[in-house]
Every structure is written in structure tokens, then in C-alpha cells.
Short mmCIF file of C-alpha atoms in Angstrom, two decimals:
data_model
loop_
_atom_site.label_atom_id
_atom_site.label_comp_id
_atom_site.label_asym_id
_atom_site.label_seq_id
_atom_site.Cartn_x
_atom_site.Cartn_y
_atom_site.Cartn_z
CA MET A 1 8.03 -1.69 -14.74
CA PHE A 2 7.93 -4.73 -17.01
CA ASP A 3 11.33 -5.85 -18.23
CA PRO A 4 10.72 -8.26 -21.15
CA LYS A 5 14.21 -9.71 -20.67
CA ARG A 6 13.52 -10.52 -16.99
CA PRO A 7 9.80 -11.23 -16.59
CA THR A 8 8.59 -12.08 -13.10
CA LEU A 9 4.79 -12.31 -12.95
CA LYS A 10 4.10 -15.43 -14.99
CA SER A 11 6.86 -17.31 -13.21
CA MET A 12 5.31 -16.31 -9.87
CA ILE A 13 1.90 -17.52 -11.01
CA HIS A 14 3.16 -20.84 -12.32
CA SER A 15 5.46 -21.48 -9.36
CA GLY A 16 2.48 -22.47 -7.21
CA ARG A 17 3.19 -19.84 -4.56
CA CYS A 18 0.58 -17.42 -3.28
CA ILE A 19 1.18 -13.87 -4.51
CA GLY A 20 0.54 -11.17 -1.93
CA ALA A 21 -0.55 -8.08 -3.86
CA ALA A 22 -0.87 -4.51 -2.64
CA TRP A 23 -3.85 -2.77 -4.27
CA PHE A 24 -3.90 0.96 -5.05
CA SER A 25 -6.89 3.14 -5.92
CA LEU A 26 -6.14 6.62 -4.54
CA GLY A 27 -4.09 7.78 -7.52
CA SER A 28 -1.00 8.66 -5.47
CA ALA A 29 2.37 7.58 -6.80
CA ALA A 30 3.88 8.70 -3.48
CA ILE A 31 1.78 6.17 -1.54
CA VAL A 32 2.83 3.42 -3.94
CA GLU A 33 6.48 4.39 -3.52
CA LEU A 34 6.17 4.15 0.26
CA ALA A 35 4.36 0.82 0.03
CA VAL A 36 6.89 -0.70 -2.37
CA ALA A 37 9.56 -0.26 0.29
CA SER A 38 7.72 -2.92 2.32
CA GLY A 39 8.37 -5.48 -0.44
CA PRO A 40 4.96 -6.68 -1.70
CA ASP A 41 5.00 -9.56 -4.17
CA ALA A 42 3.06 -7.48 -6.71
CA VAL A 43 1.40 -4.10 -7.14
CA VAL A 44 -2.11 -3.70 -8.54
CA ILE A 45 -3.16 -0.34 -9.98
CA ASP A 46 -6.95 0.00 -10.15
CA MET A 47 -7.97 1.90 -13.29
CA GLN A 48 -11.59 0.73 -13.06
CA HIS A 49 -12.58 2.35 -9.77
CA GLY A 50 -9.37 4.19 -8.87
CA LEU A 51 -8.38 7.84 -9.29
CA TRP A 52 -5.55 7.21 -11.78
CA ASP A 53 -5.19 8.98 -15.10
CA ARG A 54 -2.81 8.05 -17.94
CA ARG A 55 0.05 10.30 -16.84
CA GLU A 56 -0.13 9.10 -13.25
CA LEU A 57 -0.24 5.51 -14.48
CA GLU A 58 2.95 6.06 -16.47
CA ALA A 59 4.61 7.71 -13.48
CA VAL A 60 3.72 5.07 -10.92
CA ILE A 61 4.66 2.11 -13.12
CA GLY A 62 8.01 3.76 -13.82
CA ALA A 63 8.64 4.15 -10.09
CA VAL A 64 8.18 0.44 -9.28
CA PRO A 65 11.32 -1.70 -9.73
CA SER A 66 11.03 -4.48 -12.29
CA ARG A 67 11.47 -7.17 -9.62
CA ILE A 68 7.96 -6.25 -8.38
CA PRO A 69 5.45 -6.82 -11.17
CA VAL A 70 2.80 -4.18 -11.75
CA ILE A 71 -0.66 -5.42 -12.70
CA VAL A 72 -3.35 -3.01 -13.90
CA ARG A 73 -7.02 -3.71 -13.24
CA VAL A 74 -8.31 -2.13 -16.45
CA ALA A 75 -11.56 -0.20 -16.71
CA GLU A 76 -13.13 -2.55 -19.24
CA ASN A 77 -12.51 -5.49 -21.53
CA SER A 78 -11.46 -3.47 -24.57
CA ALA A 79 -8.43 -3.16 -26.83
CA LEU A 80 -7.99 0.47 -25.76
CA ALA A 81 -8.11 -0.16 -22.00
CA ILE A 82 -5.84 -3.20 -22.10
CA GLY A 83 -3.44 -1.71 -24.64
CA THR A 84 -3.14 1.51 -22.62
CA ALA A 85 -2.18 -0.40 -19.46
CA LEU A 86 0.40 -2.53 -21.25
CA ASP A 87 1.84 0.41 -23.20
CA ALA A 88 2.43 2.13 -19.85
CA GLY A 89 4.69 -0.75 -18.82
CA ALA A 90 2.38 -3.10 -16.87
CA GLU A 91 3.39 -6.75 -16.73
CA GLY A 92 -0.17 -7.97 -16.53
CA VAL A 93 -3.80 -6.95 -16.62
CA ILE A 94 -6.81 -7.87 -14.53
CA VAL A 95 -9.90 -7.72 -16.74
CA PRO A 96 -13.18 -7.09 -14.89
CA LEU A 97 -16.65 -8.56 -15.33
CA VAL A 98 -15.79 -11.51 -17.56
CA GLU A 99 -18.93 -13.62 -17.96
CA SER A 100 -18.16 -16.01 -20.82
CA ALA A 101 -15.40 -17.87 -22.62
CA LYS A 102 -15.90 -15.51 -25.56
CA GLN A 103 -15.14 -12.49 -23.38
CA ALA A 104 -12.10 -14.23 -21.88
CA ARG A 105 -10.74 -14.99 -25.36
CA ALA A 106 -11.27 -11.35 -26.33
CA ALA A 107 -9.21 -10.24 -23.31
CA VAL A 108 -6.35 -12.50 -24.37
CA ARG A 109 -6.46 -11.19 -27.95
CA HIS A 110 -6.45 -7.58 -26.73
CA ALA A 111 -3.26 -8.28 -24.75
CA MET A 112 -1.31 -10.13 -27.44
CA TYR A 113 0.41 -8.96 -30.61
CA PRO A 114 -0.38 -10.69 -33.93
CA PRO A 115 -0.61 -13.49 -34.81
CA LYS A 116 -1.87 -14.50 -31.34
CA GLY A 117 -3.91 -11.34 -30.90
CA HIS A 118 -4.59 -7.91 -32.28
CA ARG A 119 -2.81 -5.57 -29.88
CA SER A 120 -1.59 -2.47 -31.66
CA GLY A 121 2.14 -1.77 -31.69
CA GLY A 122 2.76 1.55 -29.99
CA GLY A 123 3.15 3.26 -26.65
CA VAL A 124 6.14 5.15 -25.34
CA ARG A 125 7.66 2.36 -23.29
CA PRO A 126 7.37 -0.50 -25.81
CA LEU A 127 8.73 1.75 -28.57
CA LYS A 128 11.75 2.57 -26.42
CA ASP A 129 13.12 -0.86 -27.35
CA PHE A 130 10.39 -2.42 -29.45
CA VAL A 131 12.12 -5.53 -30.85
CA PRO A 132 12.99 -7.14 -27.49
CA TYR A 133 9.67 -5.94 -26.06
CA VAL A 134 7.69 -7.82 -28.72
CA ALA A 135 9.92 -10.87 -28.26
CA GLY A 136 9.11 -10.89 -24.53
CA ALA A 137 5.46 -9.90 -24.78
CA ASP A 138 4.32 -13.50 -24.37
CA SER A 139 5.37 -13.11 -20.72
CA ILE A 140 2.55 -10.62 -20.13
CA ALA A 141 -0.10 -12.16 -17.85
CA VAL A 142 -3.83 -12.02 -18.52
CA ILE A 143 -5.99 -12.37 -15.42
CA VAL A 144 -9.78 -12.35 -15.79
CA MET A 145 -12.25 -11.56 -13.05
CA ILE A 146 -15.29 -13.65 -12.24
CA GLU A 147 -17.50 -11.38 -10.17
CA THR A 148 -21.10 -11.95 -11.29
CA ASP A 149 -23.60 -14.78 -11.19
CA ALA A 150 -23.30 -15.09 -14.99
CA GLY A 151 -19.53 -15.46 -14.63
CA LEU A 152 -20.03 -18.08 -11.94
CA GLN A 153 -22.28 -20.11 -14.25
CA ALA A 154 -19.66 -19.93 -17.01
CA ALA A 155 -16.66 -20.59 -14.77
CA GLU A 156 -15.78 -23.97 -16.32
CA GLU A 157 -15.74 -22.52 -19.83
CA ILE A 158 -13.71 -19.49 -18.76
CA ALA A 159 -11.15 -21.65 -16.95
CA ALA A 160 -10.56 -23.61 -20.16
CA VAL A 161 -9.63 -20.59 -22.29
CA GLU A 162 -6.07 -20.77 -23.61
CA GLY A 163 -4.01 -17.73 -22.75
CA VAL A 164 -5.76 -16.94 -19.48
CA ASP A 165 -3.16 -17.12 -16.70
CA MET A 166 -5.42 -16.75 -13.67
CA ILE A 167 -9.01 -16.30 -12.62
CA PHE A 168 -9.49 -13.69 -9.93
CA ILE A 169 -12.67 -13.61 -7.84
CA GLY A 170 -14.09 -10.14 -7.30
CA THR A 171 -15.79 -10.70 -3.97
CA GLY A 172 -17.49 -7.30 -3.77
CA ASP A 173 -19.26 -7.34 -7.13
CA LEU A 174 -20.05 -11.02 -6.68
CA SER A 175 -21.92 -10.23 -3.46
CA LEU A 176 -23.87 -7.51 -5.29
CA SER A 177 -24.72 -9.88 -8.14
CA LEU A 178 -25.85 -12.64 -5.78
CA GLY A 179 -27.89 -10.23 -3.65
CA THR A 180 -25.86 -10.91 -0.51
CA PHE A 181 -24.37 -7.41 -0.09
CA PRO A 182 -23.32 -6.04 2.37
CA ALA A 183 -22.96 -9.29 4.32
CA HIS A 184 -21.16 -12.17 2.62
CA ARG A 185 -23.74 -14.83 3.41
CA HIS A 186 -23.32 -18.58 3.06
CA ASP A 187 -24.31 -18.62 -0.64
CA HIS A 188 -21.54 -16.10 -1.38
CA THR A 189 -19.01 -18.31 0.43
CA VAL A 190 -20.25 -21.33 -1.53
CA ALA A 191 -19.98 -19.42 -4.83
CA CYS A 192 -16.34 -18.51 -4.14
CA ALA A 193 -15.58 -22.09 -3.16
CA ASP A 194 -17.24 -23.36 -6.36
CA ILE A 195 -15.14 -21.08 -8.56
CA HIS A 196 -12.00 -22.14 -6.68
CA ARG A 197 -12.90 -25.82 -7.06
CA ILE A 198 -13.53 -25.42 -10.81
CA CYS A 199 -10.17 -23.69 -11.23
CA ARG A 200 -8.33 -26.45 -9.37
CA ALA A 201 -9.97 -29.09 -11.55
CA ALA A 202 -8.85 -27.18 -14.66
CA TYR A 203 -5.33 -26.53 -13.26
CA MET A 204 -6.10 -22.82 -13.46
CA PRO A 205 -4.61 -20.60 -10.73
CA CYS A 206 -7.31 -18.79 -8.77
CA GLY A 207 -6.98 -15.56 -6.83
CA VAL A 208 -9.42 -13.67 -4.64
CA PHE A 209 -9.83 -10.11 -3.41
CA THR A 210 -9.36 -10.04 0.36
CA GLY A 211 -9.99 -6.91 2.37
CA ARG A 212 -7.84 -7.54 5.45
CA PRO A 213 -4.50 -9.24 6.20
CA GLU A 214 -6.17 -11.96 8.27
CA MET A 215 -8.51 -12.75 5.37
CA ALA A 216 -5.53 -12.86 3.01
CA ALA A 217 -3.77 -15.35 5.30
CA MET A 218 -6.89 -17.52 5.43
CA ALA A 219 -7.25 -17.49 1.64
CA ARG A 220 -3.59 -18.45 1.26
CA SER A 221 -4.13 -21.42 3.56
CA GLN A 222 -7.09 -22.45 1.38
CA GLY A 223 -4.89 -22.62 -1.70
CA TYR A 224 -5.68 -19.35 -3.45
CA ARG A 225 -2.78 -18.20 -5.61
CA MET A 226 -3.15 -14.43 -5.34
CA VAL A 227 -4.63 -12.41 -2.50
CA THR A 228 -4.87 -8.74 -1.57
CA THR A 229 -2.70 -8.16 1.48
CA ALA A 230 -3.48 -4.44 1.66
CA ASN A 231 -5.26 -1.69 -0.21
CA ASP A 232 -4.44 1.96 0.11
CA ILE A 233 -7.96 3.16 0.93
CA ASP A 234 -8.25 0.89 3.97
CA ILE A 235 -4.68 1.52 5.14
CA VAL A 236 -5.10 5.31 5.06
CA GLN A 237 -8.63 5.29 6.46
CA ARG A 238 -7.87 2.90 9.31
CA GLY A 239 -4.62 4.69 10.11
CA PHE A 240 -6.28 8.07 10.55
CA ALA A 241 -9.21 6.54 12.45
CA GLU A 242 -6.84 4.85 14.90
CA VAL A 243 -4.85 8.04 15.52
CA THR A 244 -8.05 10.04 16.10
CA ARG A 245 -9.42 7.39 18.46
CA ARG A 246 -6.24 7.36 20.52
CA PHE A 247 -6.22 11.15 20.76
CA ARG A 248 -9.86 11.44 21.82
CA ASP A 249 -9.94 8.55 24.29
CA PRO A 250 -9.14 9.87 27.79
CA PRO A 251 -5.75 8.62 28.98
CA ALA A 252 -5.72 6.10 31.75
CA PRO A 253 -5.22 7.77 35.16
CA VAL A 254 -1.66 7.61 36.44
CA PRO A 255 -1.60 5.98 39.89
CA PRO A 256 0.11 8.01 42.65
CA PRO A 257 3.51 6.76 43.79
CA ALA A 258 3.29 4.20 46.56
CA ALA A 259 4.24 5.58 50.01
CA GLU A 260 7.05 3.82 51.82
CA PRO A 261 5.73 1.94 54.83
CA ALA A 262 6.75 3.47 58.18
CA LEU A 263 9.02 1.30 60.28
CA PRO A 264 7.85 0.38 63.79
CA ARG A 265 9.40 2.49 66.57
CA ALA A 266 11.19 -0.53 67.99
CA ALA A 267 12.88 -1.19 64.66
CA ARG A 268 14.23 2.38 64.54
CA ALA A 269 15.59 2.54 68.09
CA PRO A 270 18.78 0.46 67.66
CA ALA A 271 19.90 2.61 64.75
CA ILE A 272 19.49 5.77 66.84
CA GLU A 273 21.32 4.20 69.76
CA GLN A 274 24.19 3.09 67.56
CA LYS A 275 24.55 6.59 66.16
CA SER A 276 24.70 8.12 69.67
CA LYS A 277 27.46 5.70 70.74
CA ALA A 278 29.49 6.67 67.76
#
């Protein structure tokens, strides 16, 4: 949960390191608790496509220690969606489907208190200690997603918006928008590279959704600043599939024990003779 006196996310972003984030959609605080024990750099709670409701969101954010920042991918770019996530104790938001500088500026305003924005003062966790919370609210990170062709065309303008801390490429929706789904063809790869190049030119950190650990490692080597090291749907699905496969595959036959070779008769004779002399 966000501690305004000891913020962590913005410092991670601006340190230049690559943040390895664990992504959660299944709506289970227990799964998040188990995953947090592995020490991810950050936790992402998906309120856009995930199974989370407000009470579960409050519970899971409260269960994550403040040293691990919680980021909420909100359902939409609105004051209600962004305010709800931050009031629950998130340290940052990922705002989906941003396609213009105007929309990016709106996301920043939704996340900030006046005079920088128009976020409403409320929520159980901010009100617990509201004065220091407001003083530290500038440490909340605003991450906007480019995941459509329209967003790609406006990438330079979006990257120049003050208050945006990172651009995050939504690879799945981008492939749908470009007509490359389900295979990420060459034009999809080029589009991701173009967004990344534009961000580097604007000194804007750029992250990307990666479905597998090997893809996350590759993206890190390419200079992306936040990647998805794991997501709960894939972890659970692949885990059960692997167990079922191992159970159903016939075990390898166990070879019979090797028989000891019989000694030639001549080699046995002296031993018998020696025994008779004794």
C-alpha cells in the first residue's frame, strides 16, 4: 500500500532500472499474497479486464507491503475510475486506450489534487491521515497505455505531456487495432519499436506487456523500463496443464536390473581349492 512518506514507484521509474511487474486479473488476494513472497518489483491489479471489485481491491492493496508498489490498471480514463484506485491505496495507475495528448492530460488531472488536477479528496485510506497523504500525492505515478493505431500516430504528442511518468505499450490491443491478431506480425513489431524510439527521444520511460518470462528478459535487454514477468492467469493455467500432462503421459519403462556376469569355470576353481585346503 502506498506510503506517502516513503514512496517507491516514481523513484524506480526514474532510476533507469527495468521494473519487473507481476500482473493479476483473477481477483484473488490469496494468489497475490503468495506471489508477493517471491519479491516482484511491482504488483499490477487489472480492474479493466480482471475480476476485482472495490472491496477486493481494498483488501489486496492492504495486503501488499509498501516496499512493493501497487499499480492499478483502471477500467477507463475517468475521474471515478482513477480516483477509486488511488483512494484504495494504489501508488500508481495505468490508464488504458490513450489516443491523444488531450486524453493523457485528462488522466494526469484525474490523478492529481488541485491546483494541478481535480481529484476529489476522499477515500478511506487517504482520510486516515489526509494531510501527509496530500503532501505526498505528487509521488503518485501516472502511466498511460498506447495500444491502438490512433495512439501510435499520436505517440510523440502523448510522450510530451507533463505529468505522465511512463508510456506502457499494450501489445494485445495493439495487435487487434493493427489487424495482426493473433500473430504479432512484422508491422506489430515495428509499431512497438516506433513507440519505444519516440519515448527514448522524448526521455519518456517506456514499458511493454510481455506474456512470458523469456519475452520479459528480451524486452529488458532492449531498454524497456517496465515489463510483465508473470500474470496470474498464465501461471495458474500452465501449472495445471503441466501437472495434468505429467499425470497422463505414460511413465518411462523401468529397465530390469543388470545380471551379474558369470565367472568362467577356471576362474572359480582356485577359490574352491583354497577353501578345501583350509
